[in-house]
Amino acid sequence: MSTTEQAGPYGLPSTSGRVVVVTGAGGPTGEAVAARLAARGDTVIGAGLDEAPGVHAVDLADPEAVRAFAARVAEEHGRADGVVHLVGGWRGSKTFAETDLADWDFLHRQLVRTLQHVTLAFEPLLRDSPDARFAIVSATAAARPTQGNAAYAAAKAAAEAWTLAFADALRDTPAAATILVIKALVNDAMRAASPERKFPGYTDVKDLAEAVAALWDRPAGEVNGLRWDLTS
């Protein structure tokens, strides 16, 4: 069975021929992005800490595990036309003086190390694709940190810098790396749990998924190195 005939992990046939990896696929954001891409016919390969339908268990903080995962994608699908890196996390404090550097260690592992491992492992596959896209989700806090958000903002800023360096590496290829910027994300379960909240400035995970899908609708040169603010 060819890639274009193959059923994706979300039960829909791949008609676009694209193979897209979604990391952090087990959470609400990953589920929304994976469902949107699968609905248009992409073969979506999910990765997360725990095995689940459509999600492969991969410890993204382990470089050997990530390289093995990339090799498996190459062996089973022959290509990777996109990676959407959605591994996140937040820790903070009320004041700068109360910052616990253990929070930095956690956030560095979650937001920076996993990104480094994924980009280094998948760079050859993305470079060889005729139309690849890579994306991370950053936060407005990276550019406007508050005192209690020091560790989180610093980790997000580091992730942005790494992604921009990756974009520079892809500059002369048909691939592109993009930073999607949000204040925070909201989903239907959050609204149901707190019906009194308005979530001002938050980005719905479905809108984020639409933005991810739209990256392939624009030329690589337009979105490579782009910091796309979804709050405006």
mmCIF file of C-alpha atoms in Angstrom:
data_model
loop_
_atom_site.group_PDB
_atom_site.id
_atom_site.type_symbol
_atom_site.label_atom_id
_atom_site.label_comp_id
_atom_site.label_asym_id
_atom_site.label_seq_id
_atom_site.Cartn_x
_atom_site.Cartn_y
_atom_site.Cartn_z
ATOM 1 C CA MET A 1 0.000 0.000 0.000
ATOM 2 C CA SER A 2 1.457 3.365 -1.001
ATOM 3 C CA THR A 3 1.688 6.377 1.316
ATOM 4 C CA THR A 4 -1.142 8.109 -0.519
ATOM 5 C CA GLU A 5 -3.395 5.085 -0.041
ATOM 6 C CA GLN A 6 -2.445 4.508 3.543
ATOM 7 C CA ALA A 7 -4.914 5.179 6.327
ATOM 8 C CA GLY A 8 -3.606 7.661 8.835
ATOM 9 C CA PRO A 9 -3.647 6.915 12.571
ATOM 10 C CA TYR A 10 -6.781 9.016 12.997
ATOM 11 C CA GLY A 11 -8.749 6.745 10.659
ATOM 12 C CA LEU A 12 -8.739 8.961 7.569
ATOM 13 C CA PRO A 13 -6.942 8.151 4.317
ATOM 14 C CA SER A 14 -3.888 10.155 3.396
ATOM 15 C CA THR A 15 -4.729 11.845 0.087
ATOM 16 C CA SER A 16 -2.268 14.748 0.287
ATOM 17 C CA GLY A 17 0.746 12.455 0.451
ATOM 18 C CA ARG A 18 2.169 14.482 3.341
ATOM 19 C CA VAL A 19 3.565 12.800 6.425
ATOM 20 C CA VAL A 20 3.467 15.059 9.490
ATOM 21 C CA VAL A 21 4.818 14.294 12.957
ATOM 22 C CA VAL A 22 3.019 15.884 15.907
ATOM 23 C CA THR A 23 4.857 15.767 19.221
ATOM 24 C CA GLY A 24 2.864 16.241 22.406
ATOM 25 C CA ALA A 25 0.048 14.584 20.500
ATOM 26 C CA GLY A 26 -1.612 13.107 23.594
ATOM 27 C CA GLY A 27 -2.863 16.442 24.965
ATOM 28 C CA PRO A 28 -5.821 18.584 23.837
ATOM 29 C CA THR A 29 -3.635 20.786 21.649
ATOM 30 C CA GLY A 30 -1.945 17.848 19.984
ATOM 31 C CA GLU A 31 -5.269 16.151 19.433
ATOM 32 C CA ALA A 32 -6.712 19.276 17.783
ATOM 33 C CA VAL A 33 -3.719 19.749 15.488
ATOM 34 C CA ALA A 34 -3.512 16.073 14.562
ATOM 35 C CA ALA A 35 -7.247 15.889 13.838
ATOM 36 C CA ARG A 36 -7.113 18.991 11.619
ATOM 37 C CA LEU A 37 -4.190 17.666 9.590
ATOM 38 C CA ALA A 38 -5.689 14.191 9.299
ATOM 39 C CA ALA A 39 -9.012 15.669 8.180
ATOM 40 C CA ARG A 40 -7.348 17.209 5.139
ATOM 41 C CA GLY A 41 -5.647 13.932 4.291
ATOM 42 C CA ASP A 42 -2.225 14.083 5.918
ATOM 43 C CA THR A 43 -0.731 10.983 7.466
ATOM 44 C CA VAL A 44 -0.250 12.097 11.065
ATOM 45 C CA ILE A 45 2.267 10.370 13.321
ATOM 46 C CA GLY A 46 1.774 11.308 16.943
ATOM 47 C CA ALA A 47 4.427 11.152 19.652
ATOM 48 C CA GLY A 48 3.929 11.500 23.391
ATOM 49 C CA LEU A 49 5.119 10.150 26.694
ATOM 50 C CA ASP A 50 2.381 7.522 26.833
ATOM 51 C CA GLU A 51 1.221 5.101 24.170
ATOM 52 C CA ALA A 52 -2.319 5.815 22.960
ATOM 53 C CA PRO A 53 -4.330 5.399 19.760
ATOM 54 C CA GLY A 54 -2.402 7.327 17.119
ATOM 55 C CA VAL A 55 0.366 8.215 19.579
ATOM 56 C CA HIS A 56 3.756 6.513 19.828
ATOM 57 C CA ALA A 57 5.438 6.512 23.247
ATOM 58 C CA VAL A 58 8.699 8.455 22.816
ATOM 59 C CA ASP A 59 10.765 10.127 25.519
ATOM 60 C CA LEU A 60 11.647 13.327 23.661
ATOM 61 C CA ALA A 61 14.131 14.258 26.381
ATOM 62 C CA ASP A 62 16.200 11.221 25.354
ATOM 63 C CA PRO A 63 18.191 12.003 22.183
ATOM 64 C CA GLU A 64 18.702 8.340 21.320
ATOM 65 C CA ALA A 65 14.971 7.668 21.589
ATOM 66 C CA VAL A 66 14.198 10.627 19.312
ATOM 67 C CA ARG A 67 16.764 9.541 16.722
ATOM 68 C CA ALA A 68 15.280 6.040 16.770
ATOM 69 C CA PHE A 69 11.804 7.503 16.315
ATOM 70 C CA ALA A 70 12.951 9.589 13.333
ATOM 71 C CA ALA A 71 14.571 6.519 11.797
ATOM 72 C CA ARG A 72 11.334 4.592 12.277
ATOM 73 C CA VAL A 73 9.354 7.338 10.531
ATOM 74 C CA ALA A 74 11.834 7.288 7.644
ATOM 75 C CA GLU A 75 11.732 3.500 7.386
ATOM 76 C CA GLU A 76 7.942 3.151 7.574
ATOM 77 C CA HIS A 77 6.893 6.250 5.595
ATOM 78 C CA GLY A 78 9.937 7.200 3.578
ATOM 79 C CA ARG A 79 9.644 10.883 4.411
ATOM 80 C CA ALA A 80 8.566 13.578 6.844
ATOM 81 C CA ASP A 81 6.903 16.671 5.430
ATOM 82 C CA GLY A 82 6.328 18.384 8.727
ATOM 83 C CA VAL A 83 6.946 18.369 12.451
ATOM 84 C CA VAL A 84 4.681 20.269 14.832
ATOM 85 C CA HIS A 85 6.397 20.422 18.210
ATOM 86 C CA LEU A 86 3.801 20.883 20.948
ATOM 87 C CA VAL A 87 5.655 19.751 24.066
ATOM 88 C CA GLY A 88 4.923 22.366 26.715
ATOM 89 C CA GLY A 89 4.722 23.055 30.402
ATOM 90 C CA TRP A 90 4.578 25.974 32.822
ATOM 91 C CA ARG A 91 5.994 26.763 36.219
ATOM 92 C CA GLY A 92 6.278 30.100 37.959
ATOM 93 C CA SER A 93 6.125 32.061 41.190
ATOM 94 C CA LYS A 94 4.564 35.198 42.626
ATOM 95 C CA THR A 95 7.792 37.209 42.722
ATOM 96 C CA PHE A 96 11.229 37.114 41.133
ATOM 97 C CA ALA A 97 12.860 36.428 44.505
ATOM 98 C CA GLU A 98 10.668 33.352 44.975
ATOM 99 C CA THR A 99 11.814 31.777 41.710
ATOM 100 C CA ASP A 100 12.798 28.156 42.216
ATOM 101 C CA LEU A 101 15.592 27.174 39.846
ATOM 102 C CA ALA A 102 14.228 23.646 39.880
ATOM 103 C CA ASP A 103 11.467 25.145 37.735
ATOM 104 C CA TRP A 104 14.116 26.244 35.249
ATOM 105 C CA ASP A 105 15.544 22.727 35.130
ATOM 106 C CA PHE A 106 12.083 21.329 34.409
ATOM 107 C CA LEU A 107 11.233 23.935 31.764
ATOM 108 C CA HIS A 108 14.632 23.682 30.109
ATOM 109 C CA ARG A 109 14.120 19.945 29.725
ATOM 110 C CA GLN A 110 10.540 20.311 28.470
ATOM 111 C CA LEU A 111 10.750 23.367 26.252
ATOM 112 C CA VAL A 112 14.364 23.452 25.087
ATOM 113 C CA ARG A 113 15.937 20.009 25.234
ATOM 114 C CA THR A 114 13.025 18.239 23.554
ATOM 115 C CA LEU A 115 13.055 20.867 20.808
ATOM 116 C CA GLN A 116 16.775 20.413 20.269
ATOM 117 C CA HIS A 117 16.480 16.660 20.041
ATOM 118 C CA VAL A 118 13.530 16.770 17.636
ATOM 119 C CA THR A 119 15.023 19.333 15.255
ATOM 120 C CA LEU A 120 18.413 17.635 15.118
ATOM 121 C CA ALA A 121 16.852 14.216 14.494
ATOM 122 C CA PHE A 122 14.329 15.317 11.864
ATOM 123 C CA GLU A 123 16.379 17.982 10.062
ATOM 124 C CA PRO A 124 17.589 15.602 7.309
ATOM 125 C CA LEU A 125 14.046 14.403 6.588
ATOM 126 C CA LEU A 126 12.599 17.916 6.513
ATOM 127 C CA ARG A 127 15.435 19.148 4.315
ATOM 128 C CA ASP A 128 14.761 16.349 1.802
ATOM 129 C CA SER A 129 11.009 17.029 1.631
ATOM 130 C CA PRO A 130 9.711 19.065 -1.319
ATOM 131 C CA ASP A 131 7.529 21.214 0.975
ATOM 132 C CA ALA A 132 8.233 20.683 4.677
ATOM 133 C CA ARG A 133 7.114 22.802 7.616
ATOM 134 C CA PHE A 134 8.287 22.873 11.229
ATOM 135 C CA ALA A 135 6.447 24.783 13.954
ATOM 136 C CA ILE A 136 6.621 25.449 17.662
ATOM 137 C CA VAL A 137 4.182 27.266 19.916
ATOM 138 C CA SER A 138 5.713 30.103 21.898
ATOM 139 C CA ALA A 139 4.185 32.689 24.195
ATOM 140 C CA THR A 140 3.969 36.451 24.425
ATOM 141 C CA ALA A 141 5.841 36.042 27.738
ATOM 142 C CA ALA A 142 9.058 35.390 25.797
ATOM 143 C CA ALA A 143 9.130 39.010 24.653
ATOM 144 C CA ARG A 144 7.407 40.519 27.704
ATOM 145 C CA PRO A 145 8.475 38.497 30.759
ATOM 146 C CA THR A 146 7.086 39.247 34.191
ATOM 147 C CA GLN A 147 8.982 38.702 37.415
ATOM 148 C CA GLY A 148 7.173 35.532 38.411
ATOM 149 C CA ASN A 149 7.496 34.140 34.895
ATOM 150 C CA ALA A 150 11.277 34.415 34.652
ATOM 151 C CA ALA A 151 12.062 30.727 34.138
ATOM 152 C CA TYR A 152 9.172 30.131 31.740
ATOM 153 C CA ALA A 153 9.857 33.241 29.651
ATOM 154 C CA ALA A 154 13.565 32.470 29.475
ATOM 155 C CA ALA A 155 12.883 28.918 28.297
ATOM 156 C CA LYS A 156 10.423 30.129 25.665
ATOM 157 C CA ALA A 157 12.912 32.747 24.476
ATOM 158 C CA ALA A 158 15.592 30.060 24.188
ATOM 159 C CA ALA A 159 13.203 27.861 22.212
ATOM 160 C CA GLU A 160 12.478 30.754 19.859
ATOM 161 C CA ALA A 161 16.184 31.435 19.313
ATOM 162 C CA TRP A 162 16.807 27.764 18.558
ATOM 163 C CA THR A 163 13.918 27.691 16.090
ATOM 164 C CA LEU A 164 15.183 30.822 14.323
ATOM 165 C CA ALA A 165 18.591 29.177 13.990
ATOM 166 C CA PHE A 166 16.847 26.135 12.522
ATOM 167 C CA ALA A 167 15.028 28.449 10.100
ATOM 168 C CA ASP A 168 18.375 29.841 8.998
ATOM 169 C CA ALA A 169 19.597 26.293 8.337
ATOM 170 C CA LEU A 170 16.528 25.701 6.133
ATOM 171 C CA ARG A 171 16.812 29.016 4.305
ATOM 172 C CA ASP A 172 17.964 27.580 0.957
ATOM 173 C CA THR A 173 15.567 24.618 0.989
ATOM 174 C CA PRO A 174 11.833 24.201 0.292
ATOM 175 C CA ALA A 175 11.315 23.767 4.060
ATOM 176 C CA ALA A 176 10.416 26.366 6.670
ATOM 177 C CA ALA A 177 10.443 26.747 10.459
ATOM 178 C CA THR A 178 7.860 28.994 12.122
ATOM 179 C CA ILE A 179 7.104 30.259 15.623
ATOM 180 C CA LEU A 180 3.403 30.530 16.507
ATOM 181 C CA VAL A 181 2.891 32.961 19.375
ATOM 182 C CA ILE A 182 -0.018 32.815 21.806
ATOM 183 C CA LYS A 183 -0.814 34.251 25.230
ATOM 184 C CA ALA A 184 -2.250 30.935 26.382
ATOM 185 C CA LEU A 185 -4.393 28.168 24.949
ATOM 186 C CA VAL A 186 -7.976 27.239 25.739
ATOM 187 C CA ASN A 187 -10.049 24.204 24.799
ATOM 188 C CA ASP A 188 -13.642 23.051 25.234
ATOM 189 C CA ALA A 189 -12.866 21.059 28.388
ATOM 190 C CA MET A 190 -11.396 24.154 30.052
ATOM 191 C CA ARG A 191 -14.483 26.195 29.192
ATOM 192 C CA ALA A 192 -16.760 23.463 30.498
ATOM 193 C CA ALA A 193 -14.804 23.247 33.752
ATOM 194 C CA SER A 194 -14.911 27.025 34.301
ATOM 195 C CA PRO A 195 -18.010 28.389 32.541
ATOM 196 C CA GLU A 196 -17.708 31.677 34.409
ATOM 197 C CA ARG A 197 -14.275 32.453 32.911
ATOM 198 C CA LYS A 198 -13.883 34.515 29.741
ATOM 199 C CA PHE A 199 -10.282 33.516 28.878
ATOM 200 C CA PRO A 200 -9.456 36.932 27.349
ATOM 201 C CA GLY A 201 -6.683 36.850 24.785
ATOM 202 C CA TYR A 202 -6.490 33.071 24.810
ATOM 203 C CA THR A 203 -6.191 31.144 21.539
ATOM 204 C CA ASP A 204 -8.524 28.205 21.015
ATOM 205 C CA VAL A 205 -6.685 25.002 20.154
ATOM 206 C CA LYS A 206 -8.827 24.671 17.034
ATOM 207 C CA ASP A 207 -7.673 28.093 15.831
ATOM 208 C CA LEU A 208 -4.083 27.075 16.500
ATOM 209 C CA ALA A 209 -4.679 23.940 14.446
ATOM 210 C CA GLU A 210 -5.971 26.064 11.569
ATOM 211 C CA ALA A 211 -2.836 28.218 11.720
ATOM 212 C CA VAL A 212 -0.643 25.118 11.617
ATOM 213 C CA ALA A 213 -2.496 23.777 8.586
ATOM 214 C CA ALA A 214 -2.201 27.157 6.851
ATOM 215 C CA LEU A 215 1.606 27.020 6.945
ATOM 216 C CA TRP A 216 1.537 24.755 3.891
ATOM 217 C CA ASP A 217 -0.712 27.210 2.033
ATOM 218 C CA ARG A 218 2.019 29.870 1.948
ATOM 219 C CA PRO A 219 5.415 29.729 0.225
ATOM 220 C CA ALA A 220 8.246 28.538 2.421
ATOM 221 C CA GLY A 221 10.021 31.876 2.063
ATOM 222 C CA GLU A 222 7.053 33.684 3.623
ATOM 223 C CA VAL A 223 6.867 31.551 6.753
ATOM 224 C CA ASN A 224 10.488 30.571 7.316
ATOM 225 C CA GLY A 225 11.705 32.416 10.389
ATOM 226 C CA LEU A 226 8.276 34.009 10.861
ATOM 227 C CA ARG A 227 7.117 34.836 14.407
ATOM 228 C CA TRP A 228 3.364 34.674 13.808
ATOM 229 C CA ASP A 229 1.392 36.354 16.589
ATOM 230 C CA LEU A 230 -1.984 34.610 16.870
ATOM 231 C CA THR A 231 -3.193 37.005 19.576
ATOM 232 C CA SER A 232 -3.624 39.937 17.185
#
